[in-house]
Amino acid sequence: MPNLNVNKAAFVKSAASHTQFIRSELPSIVFAGKSNVGKSSVINRLLNRKNFARVGASPGKTSHVNYFLIDEKLYFVDLPGYGYAKVSQSERERWAKLMEAFFSEAGNIDLGVMIVDARHKPTADDVTMAEWFKSSGRPYVVVANKLDKLKKSEVDANLSLIRQTLTLPEELLLIPFSAEKGMGRDMLLTEIMKML
Ligand code: GDP
């Protein structure tokens, strides 16, 4: 069984355009989600860090693709958050162009990690992002974050709504997760380790 020392993580670079994407033989684990869903918190939780990937950075201003090298074995690729209402039209278009470039390039994705809010029905933007992962032809998982904010009695219905709204195939892994409490971490790490 391969091992991964998640404590050995380094920020590599921030790509503002496709010319700066990292092309590497190492597996790329690609994280996407709307602004404020807790994407940085999920990454930090995976890496046992508090402030590694930024948390609470001004939403919408993170229109870069950020690369982190983990144990010199794989990359965590942090896609810019989407869906923040106050973003200008030009920023929105820049984001869309960057994402189109990213998803159109074979080799940018080995595993997709699509993060949604466990509390809410996925947004239209979430649906679009899930479609991009689907059409990438690469494996992906969906993480339902902020599960700690749900009552136990609400969990099943919310997970079903996410599955239904994103039209996830039955075999697709939907991981109940709490970046705050650590729930789901082992399951997500197991999927990531399969890429080694
Ligand atoms: P990002 O914009 O997607 O990177 O989101 P952040 O990681 O910055 O998190 C946005 C906010 O949600 C912060 O205030 C986090 O503390 C909070 N948050 C993130 N994950 C969780 C979680 O699992 N549970 C709870 N209760 N709050 C969370």
Tab-separated table of N, CA and C in Angstrom, residues 68-167:
chain	number	residue	atom	x	y	z
A	68	PHE	N	-0.354	22.849	-5.073
A	68	PHE	CA	0.385	22.431	-3.885
A	68	PHE	C	0.975	21.051	-4.160
A	69	LEU	N	2.244	20.894	-3.849
A	69	LEU	CA	2.900	19.594	-4.030
A	69	LEU	C	2.893	18.859	-2.687
A	70	ILE	N	2.338	17.638	-2.707
A	70	ILE	CA	2.184	16.874	-1.476
A	70	ILE	C	3.171	15.709	-1.477
A	71	ASP	N	4.086	15.740	-0.545
A	71	ASP	CA	5.049	14.655	-0.355
A	71	ASP	C	5.813	14.326	-1.641
A	72	GLU	N	5.922	15.321	-2.502
A	72	GLU	CA	6.602	15.146	-3.797
A	72	GLU	C	5.999	14.011	-4.623
A	73	LYS	N	4.746	13.642	-4.294
A	73	LYS	CA	4.121	12.507	-4.986
A	73	LYS	C	2.910	12.892	-5.812
A	74	LEU	N	2.202	13.916	-5.372
A	74	LEU	CA	1.051	14.357	-6.167
A	74	LEU	C	0.763	15.835	-5.917
A	75	TYR	N	-0.034	16.398	-6.819
A	75	TYR	CA	-0.427	17.805	-6.668
A	75	TYR	C	-1.864	17.909	-6.176
A	76	PHE	N	-2.093	18.834	-5.263
A	76	PHE	CA	-3.432	19.323	-4.997
A	76	PHE	C	-3.588	20.577	-5.856
A	77	VAL	N	-4.616	20.584	-6.678
A	77	VAL	CA	-4.847	21.725	-7.560
A	77	VAL	C	-6.133	22.402	-7.110
A	78	ASP	N	-5.994	23.627	-6.661
A	78	ASP	CA	-7.118	24.362	-6.075
A	78	ASP	C	-7.673	25.327	-7.131
A	79	LEU	N	-8.835	24.970	-7.685
A	79	LEU	CA	-9.442	25.826	-8.708
A	79	LEU	C	-10.119	27.024	-8.041
A	80	PRO	N	-10.160	28.164	-8.753
A	80	PRO	CA	-10.786	29.341	-8.153
A	80	PRO	C	-12.268	29.114	-7.857
A	81	GLY	N	-12.716	29.574	-6.697
A	81	GLY	CA	-14.123	29.445	-6.312
A	81	GLY	C	-15.017	30.221	-7.272
A	82	TYR	N	-16.278	29.804	-7.346
A	82	TYR	CA	-17.206	30.441	-8.283
A	82	TYR	C	-18.493	30.819	-7.559
A	83	GLY	N	-19.328	31.552	-8.273
A	83	GLY	CA	-20.681	31.797	-7.773
A	83	GLY	C	-20.807	32.933	-6.787
A	84	TYR	N	-19.740	33.696	-6.612
A	84	TYR	CA	-19.844	34.818	-5.689
A	84	TYR	C	-20.560	35.978	-6.382
A	85	ALA	N	-21.648	36.438	-5.793
A	85	ALA	CA	-22.549	37.381	-6.467
A	85	ALA	C	-21.874	38.696	-6.850
A	86	LYS	N	-20.942	39.145	-6.042
A	86	LYS	CA	-20.408	40.497	-6.267
A	86	LYS	C	-19.248	40.562	-7.255
A	87	VAL	N	-18.996	39.462	-7.933
A	87	VAL	CA	-17.900	39.464	-8.902
A	87	VAL	C	-18.342	40.168	-10.191
A	88	SER	N	-17.453	40.996	-10.738
A	88	SER	CA	-17.793	41.744	-11.954
A	88	SER	C	-17.924	40.796	-13.148
A	89	GLN	N	-18.614	41.273	-14.164
A	89	GLN	CA	-18.805	40.479	-15.383
A	89	GLN	C	-17.453	40.097	-16.000
A	90	SER	N	-16.513	41.034	-15.989
A	90	SER	CA	-15.215	40.748	-16.619
A	90	SER	C	-14.459	39.674	-15.832
A	91	GLU	N	-14.551	39.726	-14.503
A	91	GLU	CA	-13.913	38.685	-13.675
A	91	GLU	C	-14.553	37.326	-13.943
A	92	ARG	N	-15.898	37.345	-14.084
A	92	ARG	CA	-16.642	36.124	-14.359
A	92	ARG	C	-16.179	35.500	-15.675
A	93	GLU	N	-15.994	36.356	-16.678
A	93	GLU	CA	-15.567	35.858	-17.984
A	93	GLU	C	-14.142	35.328	-17.930
A	94	ARG	N	-13.320	36.014	-17.153
A	94	ARG	CA	-11.940	35.564	-16.982
A	94	ARG	C	-11.921	34.170	-16.341
A	95	TRP	N	-12.774	34.024	-15.335
A	95	TRP	CA	-12.878	32.729	-14.640
A	95	TRP	C	-13.302	31.632	-15.624
A	96	ALA	N	-14.333	31.930	-16.411
A	96	ALA	CA	-14.863	30.929	-17.347
A	96	ALA	C	-13.794	30.526	-18.366
A	97	LYS	N	-13.037	31.511	-18.831
A	97	LYS	CA	-11.984	31.228	-19.813
A	97	LYS	C	-10.898	30.333	-19.225
A	98	LEU	N	-10.531	30.681	-17.989
A	98	LEU	CA	-9.502	29.900	-17.299
A	98	LEU	C	-9.963	28.459	-17.090
A	99	MET	N	-11.231	28.292	-16.695
A	99	MET	CA	-11.770	26.950	-16.450
A	99	MET	C	-11.898	26.155	-17.738
A	100	GLU	N	-12.345	26.815	-18.811
A	100	GLU	CA	-12.436	26.122	-20.094
A	100	GLU	C	-11.077	25.613	-20.520
A	101	ALA	N	-10.075	26.462	-20.341
A	101	ALA	CA	-8.707	26.064	-20.697
A	101	ALA	C	-8.270	24.885	-19.835
A	102	PHE	N	-8.596	24.972	-18.552
A	102	PHE	CA	-8.163	23.916	-17.632
A	102	PHE	C	-8.800	22.576	-17.990
A	103	PHE	N	-10.116	22.587	-18.172
A	103	PHE	CA	-10.824	21.324	-18.402
A	103	PHE	C	-10.609	20.776	-19.813
A	104	SER	N	-10.203	21.631	-20.740
A	104	SER	CA	-10.025	21.158	-22.117
A	104	SER	C	-8.669	20.473	-22.307
A	105	GLU	N	-7.783	20.636	-21.338
A	105	GLU	CA	-6.442	20.070	-21.503
A	105	GLU	C	-6.359	18.692	-20.861
A	106	ALA	N	-6.202	17.686	-21.674
A	106	ALA	CA	-6.075	16.327	-21.129
A	106	ALA	C	-4.843	16.305	-20.237
A	107	GLY	N	-4.954	15.614	-19.131
A	107	GLY	CA	-3.780	15.510	-18.269
A	107	GLY	C	-3.807	16.464	-17.088
A	108	ASN	N	-4.738	17.416	-17.096
A	108	ASN	CA	-4.814	18.328	-15.950
A	108	ASN	C	-5.490	17.699	-14.735
A	109	ILE	N	-6.255	16.640	-14.977
A	109	ILE	CA	-7.040	16.054	-13.893
A	109	ILE	C	-6.806	14.547	-13.796
A	110	ASP	N	-6.443	14.080	-12.623
A	110	ASP	CA	-6.440	12.633	-12.380
A	110	ASP	C	-7.613	12.227	-11.506
A	111	LEU	N	-7.918	13.090	-10.523
A	111	LEU	CA	-9.109	12.867	-9.688
A	111	LEU	C	-9.746	14.227	-9.411
A	112	GLY	N	-11.036	14.328	-9.648
A	112	GLY	CA	-11.762	15.559	-9.324
A	112	GLY	C	-12.381	15.453	-7.940
A	113	VAL	N	-12.309	16.539	-7.183
A	113	VAL	CA	-12.981	16.611	-5.882
A	113	VAL	C	-13.897	17.830	-5.920
A	114	MET	N	-15.169	17.542	-6.126
A	114	MET	CA	-16.166	18.605	-6.264
A	114	MET	C	-16.799	18.820	-4.893
A	115	ILE	N	-16.669	20.031	-4.361
A	115	ILE	CA	-17.157	20.285	-3.002
A	115	ILE	C	-18.452	21.093	-3.044
A	116	VAL	N	-19.471	20.574	-2.370
A	116	VAL	CA	-20.743	21.301	-2.268
A	116	VAL	C	-21.096	21.477	-0.796
A	117	ASP	N	-22.067	22.329	-0.550
A	117	ASP	CA	-22.537	22.611	0.807
A	117	ASP	C	-23.616	21.595	1.167
A	118	ALA	N	-23.355	20.827	2.226
A	118	ALA	CA	-24.287	19.764	2.625
A	118	ALA	C	-25.662	20.301	3.002
A	119	ARG	N	-25.723	21.599	3.303
A	119	ARG	CA	-26.984	22.160	3.800
A	119	ARG	C	-27.969	22.492	2.700
A	120	HIS	N	-27.440	22.748	1.484
A	120	HIS	CA	-28.295	23.335	0.448
A	120	HIS	C	-28.367	22.502	-0.824
A	121	LYS	N	-29.420	22.748	-1.567
A	121	LYS	CA	-29.517	22.205	-2.924
A	121	LYS	C	-28.372	22.812	-3.741
A	122	PRO	N	-27.628	22.005	-4.484
A	122	PRO	CA	-26.543	22.554	-5.301
A	122	PRO	C	-27.058	23.640	-6.255
A	123	THR	N	-26.237	24.659	-6.480
A	123	THR	CA	-26.620	25.777	-7.345
A	123	THR	C	-26.453	25.382	-8.813
A	124	ALA	N	-26.946	26.249	-9.690
A	124	ALA	CA	-26.776	26.026	-11.133
A	124	ALA	C	-25.284	25.959	-11.472
A	125	ASP	N	-24.482	26.787	-10.808
A	125	ASP	CA	-23.029	26.748	-11.042
A	125	ASP	C	-22.435	25.406	-10.614
A	126	ASP	N	-22.940	24.887	-9.497
A	126	ASP	CA	-22.473	23.563	-9.048
A	126	ASP	C	-22.795	22.508	-10.101
A	127	VAL	N	-24.004	22.588	-10.652
A	127	VAL	CA	-24.418	21.617	-11.669
A	127	VAL	C	-23.476	21.685	-12.868
A	128	THR	N	-23.151	22.912	-13.280
A	128	THR	CA	-22.230	23.110	-14.407
A	128	THR	C	-20.861	22.506	-14.097
A	129	MET	N	-20.377	22.778	-12.892
A	129	MET	CA	-19.053	22.258	-12.524
A	129	MET	C	-19.060	20.734	-12.515
A	130	ALA	N	-20.135	20.140	-11.982
A	130	ALA	CA	-20.232	18.673	-11.961
A	130	ALA	C	-20.227	18.125	-13.385
A	131	GLU	N	-20.895	18.836	-14.310
A	131	GLU	CA	-20.901	18.420	-15.713
A	131	GLU	C	-19.484	18.426	-16.284
A	132	TRP	N	-18.729	19.447	-15.931
A	132	TRP	CA	-17.341	19.529	-16.417
A	132	TRP	C	-16.528	18.344	-15.932
A	133	PHE	N	-16.709	17.998	-14.669
A	133	PHE	CA	-15.977	16.831	-14.148
A	133	PHE	C	-16.427	15.568	-14.868
A	134	LYS	N	-17.757	15.435	-15.050
A	134	LYS	CA	-18.289	14.251	-15.732
A	134	LYS	C	-17.679	14.116	-17.114
A	135	SER	N	-17.669	15.246	-17.853
A	135	SER	CA	-17.207	15.136	-19.243
A	135	SER	C	-15.687	15.087	-19.339
A	136	SER	N	-14.995	15.275	-18.215
A	136	SER	CA	-13.534	15.148	-18.248
A	136	SER	C	-13.132	13.689	-18.484
A	137	GLY	N	-14.060	12.774	-18.172
A	137	GLY	CA	-13.745	11.360	-18.346
A	137	GLY	C	-12.854	10.807	-17.250
A	138	ARG	N	-12.480	11.651	-16.304
A	138	ARG	CA	-11.637	11.220	-15.189
A	138	ARG	C	-12.526	10.901	-13.984
A	139	PRO	N	-12.024	10.066	-13.065
A	139	PRO	CA	-12.817	9.827	-11.861
A	139	PRO	C	-12.977	11.093	-11.035
A	140	TYR	N	-14.094	11.200	-10.358
A	140	TYR	CA	-14.285	12.316	-9.429
A	140	TYR	C	-15.170	11.869	-8.281
A	141	VAL	N	-15.080	12.596	-7.193
A	141	VAL	CA	-15.958	12.357	-6.046
A	141	VAL	C	-16.605	13.680	-5.676
A	142	VAL	N	-17.733	13.596	-4.982
A	142	VAL	CA	-18.387	14.805	-4.496
A	142	VAL	C	-18.311	14.808	-2.975
A	143	VAL	N	-17.872	15.944	-2.436
A	143	VAL	CA	-17.750	16.102	-0.990
A	143	VAL	C	-18.871	17.031	-0.522
A	144	ALA	N	-19.698	16.541	0.418
A	144	ALA	CA	-20.758	17.385	0.987
A	144	ALA	C	-20.223	17.960	2.300
A	145	ASN	N	-19.709	19.178	2.230
A	145	ASN	CA	-19.021	19.790	3.384
A	145	ASN	C	-20.011	20.514	4.313
A	146	LYS	N	-19.543	20.807	5.488
A	146	LYS	CA	-20.319	21.497	6.541
A	146	LYS	C	-21.435	20.601	7.081
A	147	LEU	N	-21.183	19.296	7.060
A	147	LEU	CA	-22.184	18.355	7.558
A	147	LEU	C	-22.503	18.593	9.031
A	148	ASP	N	-21.517	19.127	9.751
A	148	ASP	CA	-21.738	19.399	11.184
A	148	ASP	C	-22.852	20.407	11.413
A	149	LYS	N	-23.208	21.148	10.366
A	149	LYS	CA	-24.276	22.140	10.517
A	149	LYS	C	-25.663	21.556	10.311
A	150	LEU	N	-25.721	20.260	9.992
A	150	LEU	CA	-27.025	19.616	9.786
A	150	LEU	C	-27.444	18.831	11.017
A	151	LYS	N	-28.750	18.749	11.219
A	151	LYS	CA	-29.261	17.815	12.228
A	151	LYS	C	-29.163	16.419	11.637
A	152	LYS	N	-28.973	15.435	12.493
A	152	LYS	CA	-28.862	14.038	12.024
A	152	LYS	C	-30.042	13.670	11.135
A	153	SER	N	-31.213	14.153	11.543
A	153	SER	CA	-32.444	13.804	10.828
A	153	SER	C	-32.501	14.422	9.428
A	154	GLU	N	-31.629	15.387	9.151
A	154	GLU	CA	-31.667	16.059	7.843
A	154	GLU	C	-30.691	15.447	6.834
A	155	VAL	N	-29.731	14.677	7.344
A	155	VAL	CA	-28.607	14.250	6.508
A	155	VAL	C	-29.036	13.477	5.263
A	156	ASP	N	-29.830	12.442	5.445
A	156	ASP	CA	-30.173	11.573	4.316
A	156	ASP	C	-30.875	12.325	3.191
A	157	ALA	N	-31.844	13.146	3.573
A	157	ALA	CA	-32.607	13.891	2.563
A	157	ALA	C	-31.698	14.861	1.820
A	158	ASN	N	-30.783	15.516	2.547
A	158	ASN	CA	-29.892	16.473	1.891
A	158	ASN	C	-28.935	15.781	0.924
A	159	LEU	N	-28.411	14.635	1.340
A	159	LEU	CA	-27.502	13.898	0.458
A	159	LEU	C	-28.241	13.442	-0.798
A	160	SER	N	-29.492	13.016	-0.630
A	160	SER	CA	-30.289	12.601	-1.800
A	160	SER	C	-30.520	13.766	-2.749
A	161	LEU	N	-30.806	14.927	-2.169
A	161	LEU	CA	-31.065	16.111	-2.998
A	161	LEU	C	-29.812	16.481	-3.802
A	162	ILE	N	-28.653	16.350	-3.169
A	162	ILE	CA	-27.389	16.653	-3.864
A	162	ILE	C	-27.186	15.672	-5.015
A	163	ARG	N	-27.378	14.397	-4.738
A	163	ARG	CA	-27.218	13.361	-5.746
A	163	ARG	C	-28.147	13.588	-6.943
A	164	GLN	N	-29.381	13.940	-6.592
A	164	GLN	CA	-30.406	14.130	-7.619
A	164	GLN	C	-30.127	15.392	-8.439
A	165	THR	N	-29.795	16.492	-7.760
A	165	THR	CA	-29.587	17.771	-8.458
A	165	THR	C	-28.368	17.717	-9.368
A	166	LEU	N	-27.325	17.033	-8.912
A	166	LEU	CA	-26.111	16.942	-9.737
A	166	LEU	C	-26.179	15.759	-10.692
A	167	THR	N	-27.320	15.047	-10.689
A	167	THR	CA	-27.504	13.802	-11.458
A	167	THR	C	-26.262	12.905	-11.402
